[in-house]
Short mmCIF file of C-alpha atoms and ligand atoms in Angstrom, two decimals:
data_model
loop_
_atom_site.label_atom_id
_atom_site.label_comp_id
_atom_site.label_asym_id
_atom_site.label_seq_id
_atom_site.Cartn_x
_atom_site.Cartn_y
_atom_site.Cartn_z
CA UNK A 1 96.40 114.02 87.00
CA UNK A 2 93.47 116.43 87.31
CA UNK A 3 92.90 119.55 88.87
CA UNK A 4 95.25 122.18 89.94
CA UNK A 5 97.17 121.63 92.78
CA UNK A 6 95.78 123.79 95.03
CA UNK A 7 92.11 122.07 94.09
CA UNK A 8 93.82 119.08 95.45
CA UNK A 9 94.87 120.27 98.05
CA UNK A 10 92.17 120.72 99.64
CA UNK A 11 90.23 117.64 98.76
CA UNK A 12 93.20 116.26 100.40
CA UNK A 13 92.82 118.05 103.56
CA UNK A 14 89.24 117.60 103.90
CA UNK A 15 89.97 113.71 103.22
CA UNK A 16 92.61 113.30 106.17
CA UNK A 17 89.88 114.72 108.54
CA UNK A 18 87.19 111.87 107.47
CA UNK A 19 85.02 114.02 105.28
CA UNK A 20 84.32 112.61 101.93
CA UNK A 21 85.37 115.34 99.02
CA UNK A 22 85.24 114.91 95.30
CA UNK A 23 85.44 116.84 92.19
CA UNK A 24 81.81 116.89 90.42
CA UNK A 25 79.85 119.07 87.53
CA UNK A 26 81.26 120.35 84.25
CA UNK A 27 85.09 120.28 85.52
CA UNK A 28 84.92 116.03 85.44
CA UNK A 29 82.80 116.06 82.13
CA UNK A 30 85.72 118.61 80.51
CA UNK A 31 88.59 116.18 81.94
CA UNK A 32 86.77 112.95 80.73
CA UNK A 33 86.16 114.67 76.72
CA UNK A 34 90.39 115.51 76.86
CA UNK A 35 88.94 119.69 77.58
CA UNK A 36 90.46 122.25 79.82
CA UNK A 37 87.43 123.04 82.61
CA UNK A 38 86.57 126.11 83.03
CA UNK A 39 86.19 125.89 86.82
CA UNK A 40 86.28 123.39 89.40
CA UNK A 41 84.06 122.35 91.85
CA UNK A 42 84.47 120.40 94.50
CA UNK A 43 81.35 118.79 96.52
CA UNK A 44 81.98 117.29 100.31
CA UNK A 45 80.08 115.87 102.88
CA UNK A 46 81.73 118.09 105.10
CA UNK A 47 79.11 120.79 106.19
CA UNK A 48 79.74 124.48 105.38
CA UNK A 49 80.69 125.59 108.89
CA UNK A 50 83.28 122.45 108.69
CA UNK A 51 84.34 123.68 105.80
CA UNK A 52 85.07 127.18 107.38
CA UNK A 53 86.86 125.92 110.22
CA UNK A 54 89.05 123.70 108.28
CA UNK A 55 90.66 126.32 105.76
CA UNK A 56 92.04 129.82 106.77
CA UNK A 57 91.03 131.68 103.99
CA UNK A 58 87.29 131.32 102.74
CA UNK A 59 84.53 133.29 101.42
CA UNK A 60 80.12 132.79 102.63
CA UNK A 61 78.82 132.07 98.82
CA UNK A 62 75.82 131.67 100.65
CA UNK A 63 75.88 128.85 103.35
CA UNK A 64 72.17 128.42 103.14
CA UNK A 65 72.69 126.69 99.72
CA UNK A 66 76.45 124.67 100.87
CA UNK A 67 78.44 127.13 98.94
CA UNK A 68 81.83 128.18 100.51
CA UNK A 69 84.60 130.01 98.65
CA UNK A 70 87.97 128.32 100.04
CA UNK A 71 91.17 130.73 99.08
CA UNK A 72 93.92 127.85 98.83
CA UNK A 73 97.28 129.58 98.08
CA UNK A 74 95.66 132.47 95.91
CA UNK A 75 93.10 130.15 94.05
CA UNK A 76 89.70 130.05 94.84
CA UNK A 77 87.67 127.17 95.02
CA UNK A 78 84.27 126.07 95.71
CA UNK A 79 83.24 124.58 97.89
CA UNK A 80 79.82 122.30 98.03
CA UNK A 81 78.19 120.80 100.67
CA UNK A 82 76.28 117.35 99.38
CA UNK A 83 72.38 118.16 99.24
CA UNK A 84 68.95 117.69 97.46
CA UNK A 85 67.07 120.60 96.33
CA UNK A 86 63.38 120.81 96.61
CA UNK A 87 61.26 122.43 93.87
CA UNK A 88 62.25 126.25 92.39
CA UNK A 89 58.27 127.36 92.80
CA UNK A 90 59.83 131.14 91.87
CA UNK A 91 62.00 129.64 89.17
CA UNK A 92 64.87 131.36 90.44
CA UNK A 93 66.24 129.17 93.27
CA UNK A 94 65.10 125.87 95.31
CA UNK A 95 62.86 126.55 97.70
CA UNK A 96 65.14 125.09 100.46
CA UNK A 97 67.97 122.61 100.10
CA UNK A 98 68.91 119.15 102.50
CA UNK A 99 72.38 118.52 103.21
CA UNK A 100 72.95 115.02 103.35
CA UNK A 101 76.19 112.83 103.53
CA UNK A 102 75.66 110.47 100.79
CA UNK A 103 77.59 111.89 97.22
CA UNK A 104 75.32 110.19 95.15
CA UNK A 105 72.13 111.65 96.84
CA UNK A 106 73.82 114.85 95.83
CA UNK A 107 74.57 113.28 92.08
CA UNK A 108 71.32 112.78 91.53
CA UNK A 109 70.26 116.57 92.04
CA UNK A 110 72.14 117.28 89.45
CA UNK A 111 70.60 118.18 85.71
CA UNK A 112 72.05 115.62 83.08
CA UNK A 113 73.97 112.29 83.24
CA UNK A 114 77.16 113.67 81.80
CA UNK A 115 77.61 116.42 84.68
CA UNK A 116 76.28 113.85 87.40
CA UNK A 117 79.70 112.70 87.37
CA UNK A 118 82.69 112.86 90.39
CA UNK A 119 86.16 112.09 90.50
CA UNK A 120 87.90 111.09 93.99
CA UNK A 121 91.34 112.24 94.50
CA UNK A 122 92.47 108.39 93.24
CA UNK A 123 91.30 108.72 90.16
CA UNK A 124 88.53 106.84 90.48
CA UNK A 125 84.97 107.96 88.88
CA UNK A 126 81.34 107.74 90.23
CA UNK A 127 78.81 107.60 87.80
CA UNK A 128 76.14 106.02 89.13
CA UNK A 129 73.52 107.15 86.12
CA UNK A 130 76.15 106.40 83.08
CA UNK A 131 77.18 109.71 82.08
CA UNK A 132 80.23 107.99 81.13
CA UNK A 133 78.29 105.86 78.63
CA UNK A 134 76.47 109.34 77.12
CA UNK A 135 79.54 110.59 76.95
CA UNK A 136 80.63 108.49 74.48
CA UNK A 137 77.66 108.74 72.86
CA UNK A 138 76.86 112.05 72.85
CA UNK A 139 73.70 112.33 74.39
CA UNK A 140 72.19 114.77 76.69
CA UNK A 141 69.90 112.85 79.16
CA UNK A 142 68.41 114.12 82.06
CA UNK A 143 69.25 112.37 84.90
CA UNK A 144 65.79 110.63 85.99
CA UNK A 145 62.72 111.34 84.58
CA UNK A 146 62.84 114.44 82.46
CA UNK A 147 59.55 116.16 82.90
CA UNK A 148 59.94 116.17 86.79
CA UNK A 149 63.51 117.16 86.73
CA UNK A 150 62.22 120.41 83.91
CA UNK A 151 59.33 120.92 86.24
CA UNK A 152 62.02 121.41 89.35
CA UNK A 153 63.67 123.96 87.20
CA UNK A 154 62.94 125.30 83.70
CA UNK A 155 66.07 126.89 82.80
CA UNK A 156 67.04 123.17 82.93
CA UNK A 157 65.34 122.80 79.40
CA UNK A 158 67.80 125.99 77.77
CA UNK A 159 71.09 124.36 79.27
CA UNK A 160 70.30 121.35 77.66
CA UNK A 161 69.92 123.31 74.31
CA UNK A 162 73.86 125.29 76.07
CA UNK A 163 75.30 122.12 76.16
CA UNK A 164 73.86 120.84 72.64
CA UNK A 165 75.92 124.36 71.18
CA UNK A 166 79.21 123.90 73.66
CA UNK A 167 79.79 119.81 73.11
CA UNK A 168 78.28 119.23 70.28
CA UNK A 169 75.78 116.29 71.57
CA UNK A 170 72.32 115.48 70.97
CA UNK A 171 69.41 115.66 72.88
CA UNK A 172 68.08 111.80 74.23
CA UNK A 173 64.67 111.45 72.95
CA UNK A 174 62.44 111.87 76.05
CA UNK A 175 64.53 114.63 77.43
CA UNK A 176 63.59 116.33 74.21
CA UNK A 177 59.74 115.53 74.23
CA UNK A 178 60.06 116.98 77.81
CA UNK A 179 61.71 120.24 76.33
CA UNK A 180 58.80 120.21 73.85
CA UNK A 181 56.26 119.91 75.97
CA UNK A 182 57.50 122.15 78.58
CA UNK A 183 58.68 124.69 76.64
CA UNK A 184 56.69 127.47 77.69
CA UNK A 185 57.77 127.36 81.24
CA UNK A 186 60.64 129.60 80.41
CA UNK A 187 58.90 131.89 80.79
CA UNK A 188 58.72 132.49 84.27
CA UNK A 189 62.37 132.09 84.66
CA UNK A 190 64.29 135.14 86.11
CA UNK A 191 65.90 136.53 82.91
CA UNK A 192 69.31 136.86 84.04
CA UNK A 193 69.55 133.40 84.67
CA UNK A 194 68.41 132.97 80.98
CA UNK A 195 71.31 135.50 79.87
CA UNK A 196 73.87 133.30 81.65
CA UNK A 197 72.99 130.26 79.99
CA UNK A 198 72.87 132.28 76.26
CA UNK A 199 75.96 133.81 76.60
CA UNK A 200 77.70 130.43 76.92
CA UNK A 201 75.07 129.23 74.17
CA UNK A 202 76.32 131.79 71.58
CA UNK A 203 79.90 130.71 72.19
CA UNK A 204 79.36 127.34 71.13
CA UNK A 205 80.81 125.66 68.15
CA UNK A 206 77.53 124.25 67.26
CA UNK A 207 75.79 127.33 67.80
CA UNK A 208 73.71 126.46 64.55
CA UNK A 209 72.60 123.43 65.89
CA UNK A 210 71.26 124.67 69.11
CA UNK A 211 69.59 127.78 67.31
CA UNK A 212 67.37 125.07 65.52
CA UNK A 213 66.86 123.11 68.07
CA UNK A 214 65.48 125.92 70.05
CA UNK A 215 62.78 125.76 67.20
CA UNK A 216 61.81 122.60 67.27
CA UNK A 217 61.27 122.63 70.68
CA UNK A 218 59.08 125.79 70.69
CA UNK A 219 61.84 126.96 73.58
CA UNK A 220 61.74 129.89 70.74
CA UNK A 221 58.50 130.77 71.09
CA UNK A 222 58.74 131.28 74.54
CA UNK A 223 61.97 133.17 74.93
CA UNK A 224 61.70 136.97 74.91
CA UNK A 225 62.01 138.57 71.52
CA UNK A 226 63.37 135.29 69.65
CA UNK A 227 63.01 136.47 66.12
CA UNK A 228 60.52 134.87 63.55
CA UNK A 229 63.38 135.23 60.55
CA UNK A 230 64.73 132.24 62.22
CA UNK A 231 66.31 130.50 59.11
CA UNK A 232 68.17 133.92 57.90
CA UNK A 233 69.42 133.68 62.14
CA UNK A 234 70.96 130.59 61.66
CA UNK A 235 72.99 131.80 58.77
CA UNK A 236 74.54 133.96 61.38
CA UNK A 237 75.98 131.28 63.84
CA UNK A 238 78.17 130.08 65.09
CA UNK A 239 79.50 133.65 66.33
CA UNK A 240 82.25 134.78 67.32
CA UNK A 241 81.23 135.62 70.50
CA UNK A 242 78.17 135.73 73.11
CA UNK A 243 78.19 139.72 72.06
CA UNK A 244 77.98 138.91 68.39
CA UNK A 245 75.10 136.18 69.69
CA UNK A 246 73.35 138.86 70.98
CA UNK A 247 73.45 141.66 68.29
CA UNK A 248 72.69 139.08 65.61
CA UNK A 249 69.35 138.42 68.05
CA UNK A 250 68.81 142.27 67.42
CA UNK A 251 69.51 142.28 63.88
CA UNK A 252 67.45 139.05 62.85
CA UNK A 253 64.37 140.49 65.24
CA UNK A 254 64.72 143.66 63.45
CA UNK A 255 65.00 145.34 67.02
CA UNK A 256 66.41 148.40 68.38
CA UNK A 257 69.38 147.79 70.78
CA UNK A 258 67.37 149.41 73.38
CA UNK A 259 64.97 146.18 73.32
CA UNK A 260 67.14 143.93 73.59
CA UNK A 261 69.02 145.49 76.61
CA UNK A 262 66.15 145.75 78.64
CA UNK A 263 64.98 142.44 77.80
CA UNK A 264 67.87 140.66 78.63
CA UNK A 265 69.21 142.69 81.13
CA UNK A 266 72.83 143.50 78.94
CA UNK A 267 75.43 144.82 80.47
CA UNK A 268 76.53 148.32 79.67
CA UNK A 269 79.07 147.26 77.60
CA UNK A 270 77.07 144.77 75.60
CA UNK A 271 74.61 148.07 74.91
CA UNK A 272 77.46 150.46 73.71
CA UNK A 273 78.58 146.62 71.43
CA UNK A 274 74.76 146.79 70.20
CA UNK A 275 74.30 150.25 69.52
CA UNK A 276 77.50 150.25 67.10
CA UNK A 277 76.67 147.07 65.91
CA UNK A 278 72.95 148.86 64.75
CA UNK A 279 74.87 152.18 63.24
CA UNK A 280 76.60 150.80 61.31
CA UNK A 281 74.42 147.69 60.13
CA UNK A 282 72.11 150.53 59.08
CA UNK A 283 74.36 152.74 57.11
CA UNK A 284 75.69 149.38 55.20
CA UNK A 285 72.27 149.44 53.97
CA UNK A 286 73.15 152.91 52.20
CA UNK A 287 76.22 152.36 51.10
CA UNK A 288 79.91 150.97 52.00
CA UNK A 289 82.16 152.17 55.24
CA UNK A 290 84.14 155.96 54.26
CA UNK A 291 87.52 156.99 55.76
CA UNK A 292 85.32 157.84 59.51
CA UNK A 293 83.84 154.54 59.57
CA UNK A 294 86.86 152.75 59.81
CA UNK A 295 88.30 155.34 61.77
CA UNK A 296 85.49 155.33 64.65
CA UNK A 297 84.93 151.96 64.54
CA UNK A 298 86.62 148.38 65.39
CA UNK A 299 87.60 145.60 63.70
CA UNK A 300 85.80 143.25 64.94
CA UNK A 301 82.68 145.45 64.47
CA UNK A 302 82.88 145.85 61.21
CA UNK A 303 83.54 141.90 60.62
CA UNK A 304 80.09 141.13 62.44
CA UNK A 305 78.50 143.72 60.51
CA UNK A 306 79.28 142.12 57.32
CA UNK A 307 78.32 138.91 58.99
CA UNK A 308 75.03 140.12 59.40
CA UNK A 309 75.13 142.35 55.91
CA UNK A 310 75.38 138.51 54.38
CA UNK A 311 72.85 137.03 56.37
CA UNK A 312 70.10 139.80 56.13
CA UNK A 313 70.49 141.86 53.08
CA UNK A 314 70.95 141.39 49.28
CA UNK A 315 73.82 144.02 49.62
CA UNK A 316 77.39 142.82 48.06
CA UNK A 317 79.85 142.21 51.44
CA UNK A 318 82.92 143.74 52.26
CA UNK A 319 85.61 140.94 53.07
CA UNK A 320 87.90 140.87 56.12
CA UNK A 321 91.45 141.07 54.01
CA UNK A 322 89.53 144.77 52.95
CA UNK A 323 88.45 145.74 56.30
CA UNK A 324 91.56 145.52 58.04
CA UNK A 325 93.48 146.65 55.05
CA UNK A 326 91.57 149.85 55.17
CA UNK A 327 92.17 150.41 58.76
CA UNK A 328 95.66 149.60 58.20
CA UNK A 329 96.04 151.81 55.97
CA UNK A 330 94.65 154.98 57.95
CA UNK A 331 97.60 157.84 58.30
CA UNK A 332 96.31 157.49 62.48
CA UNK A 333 93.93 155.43 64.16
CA UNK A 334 92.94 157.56 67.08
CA UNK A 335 94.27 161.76 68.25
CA UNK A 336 96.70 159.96 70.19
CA UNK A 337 98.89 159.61 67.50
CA UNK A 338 98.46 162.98 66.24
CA UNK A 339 102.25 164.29 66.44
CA UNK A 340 100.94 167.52 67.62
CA UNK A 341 99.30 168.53 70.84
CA UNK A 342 97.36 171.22 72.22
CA UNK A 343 100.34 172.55 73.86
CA UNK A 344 102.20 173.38 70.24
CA UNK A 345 99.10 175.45 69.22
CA UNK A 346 98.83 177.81 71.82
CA UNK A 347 102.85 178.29 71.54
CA UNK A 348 102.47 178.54 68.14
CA UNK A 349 99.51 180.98 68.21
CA UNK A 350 100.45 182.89 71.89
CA UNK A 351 96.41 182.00 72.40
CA UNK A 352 95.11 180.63 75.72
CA UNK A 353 93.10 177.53 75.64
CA UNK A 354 89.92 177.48 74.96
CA UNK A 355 87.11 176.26 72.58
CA UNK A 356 89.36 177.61 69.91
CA UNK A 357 91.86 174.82 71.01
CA UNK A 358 89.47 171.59 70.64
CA UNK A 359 87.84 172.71 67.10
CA UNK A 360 91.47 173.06 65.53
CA UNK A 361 92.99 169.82 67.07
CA UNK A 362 89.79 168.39 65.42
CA UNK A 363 90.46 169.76 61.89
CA UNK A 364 93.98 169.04 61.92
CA UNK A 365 92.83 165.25 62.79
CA UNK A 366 90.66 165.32 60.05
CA UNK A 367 93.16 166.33 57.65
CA UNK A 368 95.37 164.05 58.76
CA UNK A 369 92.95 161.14 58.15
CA UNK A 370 92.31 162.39 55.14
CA UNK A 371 95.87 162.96 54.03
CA UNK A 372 95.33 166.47 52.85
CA UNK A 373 98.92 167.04 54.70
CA UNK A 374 101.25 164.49 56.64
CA UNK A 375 101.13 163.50 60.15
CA UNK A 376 104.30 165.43 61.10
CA UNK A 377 105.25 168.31 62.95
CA UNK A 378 106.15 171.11 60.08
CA UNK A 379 103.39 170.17 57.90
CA UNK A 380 100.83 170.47 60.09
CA UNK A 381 102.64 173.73 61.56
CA UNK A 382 102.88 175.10 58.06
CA UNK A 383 99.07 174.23 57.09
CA UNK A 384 97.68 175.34 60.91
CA UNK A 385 99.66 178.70 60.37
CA UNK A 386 99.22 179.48 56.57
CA UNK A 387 95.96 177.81 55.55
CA UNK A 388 93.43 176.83 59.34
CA UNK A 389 93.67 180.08 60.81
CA UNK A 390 94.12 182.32 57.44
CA UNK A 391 90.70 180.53 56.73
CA UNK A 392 89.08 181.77 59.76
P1 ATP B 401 80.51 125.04 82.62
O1 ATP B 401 81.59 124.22 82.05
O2 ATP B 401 79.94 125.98 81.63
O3 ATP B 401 80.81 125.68 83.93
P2 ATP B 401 78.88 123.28 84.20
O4 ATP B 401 78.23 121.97 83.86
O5 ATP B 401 80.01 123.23 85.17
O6 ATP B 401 79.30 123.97 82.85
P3 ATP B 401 77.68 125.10 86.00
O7 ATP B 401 76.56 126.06 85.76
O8 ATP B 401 79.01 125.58 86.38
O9 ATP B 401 77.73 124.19 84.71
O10 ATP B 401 77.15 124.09 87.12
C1 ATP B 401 77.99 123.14 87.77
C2 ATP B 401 77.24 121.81 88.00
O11 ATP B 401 76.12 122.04 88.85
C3 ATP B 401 76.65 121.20 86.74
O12 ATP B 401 77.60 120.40 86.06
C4 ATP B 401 75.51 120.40 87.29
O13 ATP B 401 75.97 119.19 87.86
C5 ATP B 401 75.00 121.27 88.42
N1 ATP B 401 73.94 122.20 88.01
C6 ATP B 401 74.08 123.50 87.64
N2 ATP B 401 72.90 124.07 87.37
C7 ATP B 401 71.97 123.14 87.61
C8 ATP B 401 70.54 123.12 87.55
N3 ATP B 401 69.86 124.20 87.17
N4 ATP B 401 69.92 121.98 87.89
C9 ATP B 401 70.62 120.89 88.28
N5 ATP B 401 71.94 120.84 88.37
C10 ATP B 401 72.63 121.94 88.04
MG1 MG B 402 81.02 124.90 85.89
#
């Protein structure tokens, strides 16, 4: 059976009032390959105000475009009116969309064969342009002709190249003449709606595969700040994650993380991932990681670092087993689990808090991590006492 219950639900309910409602997009394409979706979507010929009246809890996604949020017992679920899109003259969005009552008017909309696919509540499938068949096949065709459908909508062009590095398929021939040809559209696209499509692009098991393909298609060219050490890239993928996707773009480009967050738009978090991924990239060029490396830093860090140490550099590599054994094996990982506080040292001393305070919890951490005494109570007492503050 697919879907969750609550998804079902309210096809169901929409269904006992008249209005046709099916599951469509990348939710019937997961269920047909055997995969967990990600999310479901449900398309209806119900309108969005219908759609409003008919469940207690939703949420406007933007009723201009047929989009309503429906909250069905805690799970939310959208909600898509059927419609045909005109062009996207900005790039970004259609320029105005038609609601219409026939599901395969709204099918055909859609990008490629294999997520021009529903699913009624029965079980049975619509597939009126043989997305089953390219499922079995592989293929990523565009549903009608190719060049008109890129034209519509660029960013078309790179989630063909997302889906080539999620499933694992091949572009159809035309549909990749198209991408050739077109290539250079891209670049009016709105780049966040490029970032959405790469960070599900560097997730992908065939990352490697789409990374050349964005070659041969010249998409590279076009893209912002696609590096030209393209064949040392590839040696990089598939990553580990859309972050390591990302910092590997930096590295191979030979950028500063500031680039390639203001080219892409990164999140701060993805800029504090780059910046760490640079430091330390750049001292692995001097030398290996000391005692403060692998205290500051994170696993998983350090393991994309070497990543990228193997892919760009003649330098030797340091291998996981050593990295984590070396973190392991640091007396404390962070001042948390220092066994002595701020508190102790002003009993200890009768002083008052001050700058005093943070300079001495930060020696005592260091000789912790260095193991020049024990992380426990007395010896730290005993070497804060007789050797810190005699020193000072
Ligand atoms: P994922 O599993 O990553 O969510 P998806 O295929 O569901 O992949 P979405 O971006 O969630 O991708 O889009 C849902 C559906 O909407 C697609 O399957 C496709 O039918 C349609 N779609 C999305 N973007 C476009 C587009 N730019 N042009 C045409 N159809 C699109
Ligand atoms: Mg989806």
């Amino acid at each position: 059976m697919f879907g969750t219950t609550q998804s079902r639900t309210v096809i169901t309910r929409l269904n006992e009032l008249g209005h046709e409602a099916v599951f469509v997009g990348g939710a019937v394409r997961d269920f047909l390959l055997g995969k967990e979706p990600t999310d479901i979507d449900i398309a209806t010929s119900a309108t969005p105000e219908q759609v409003k009246s008919v469940f207690r809890n939703t949420i406007d996604l933007g009723t201009e475009h047929g989009t309503v949020l429906v909250i069905e017992s805690g799970e939310p679920i959208e909600v898509t009116t059927f419609r045909t899109e005109g062009t996207y003259s900005d790039n970004r969005r259609p320029d105005e969309v038609h609601f219409v009552t026939s599901l395969e008017e709204d099918l055909k909309r859609r990008d490629f064969t294999i997520n021009a696919l529903a699913l009624r509540i029965d079980g049975e499938v619509v597939d009126p342009f043989k997305g089953r068949e390219d499922l079995s096949t592989k293929t990523i065709r565009a549903v009608g002709n190719a060049s008109e459908r890129f034209n519509e909508d660029a960013l078309r062009m790179i989630r063909a190249v997302r889906f080539v590095s999620v499933l694992g398929f091949e572009l159809e021939n035309s549909t990749k003449d198209s991408i050739t040809l077109l290539a250079s559209t891209v670049k009016t696209l709105s780049v966040e709606r490029i970032k959405t499509e790469f960070d599900k692009l560097f997730q992908g098991t065939f990352a490697h595969d789409a990374l050349k393909l964005l070659a041969e298609t010249n998409l590279s060219e076009a893209l912002p700040l696609f590096p030209p050490r393209q064949d040392t890239w590839l040696q990089c993928a598939p990553f580990r994650n859309s972050l390591e996707g990302w910092a590997s773009l930096m590295i191979a480009g030979n950028y500063d993380a500031s680039e390639v967050v203001r080219a892409y738009k990164l999140s701060n978090k993805e800029r504090l991932y780059l910046q760490s991924i640079q430091k330390f990239f750049k001292i692995r060029q001097l030398r290996a990681y000391t005692i403060d490396d692998y205290y500051v830093a994170d696993y998983s860090t350090l393991v994309s670092v070497e990543k990228m140490v193997r892919a760009f550099t003649n330098q030797v590599t340091i291998a996981e087993d050593e990295i984590n054994t070396a973190m392991n094996g640091l007396p404390i990982h962070s001042k948390q689990e220092l066994e002595v506080k701020g508190e102790q040292l002003m009993e200890w001393t009768g002083k008052k808090g001050g700058r005093w305070l943070g300079e001495a919890i930060q020696a005592i951490e260091h000789a912790v991590l260095y193991q020049v005494i024990s992380n426990e109570q007395n010896a730290i007492k005993e070497w804060f006492l007789h050797e810190y503050e005699c020193e000072k």
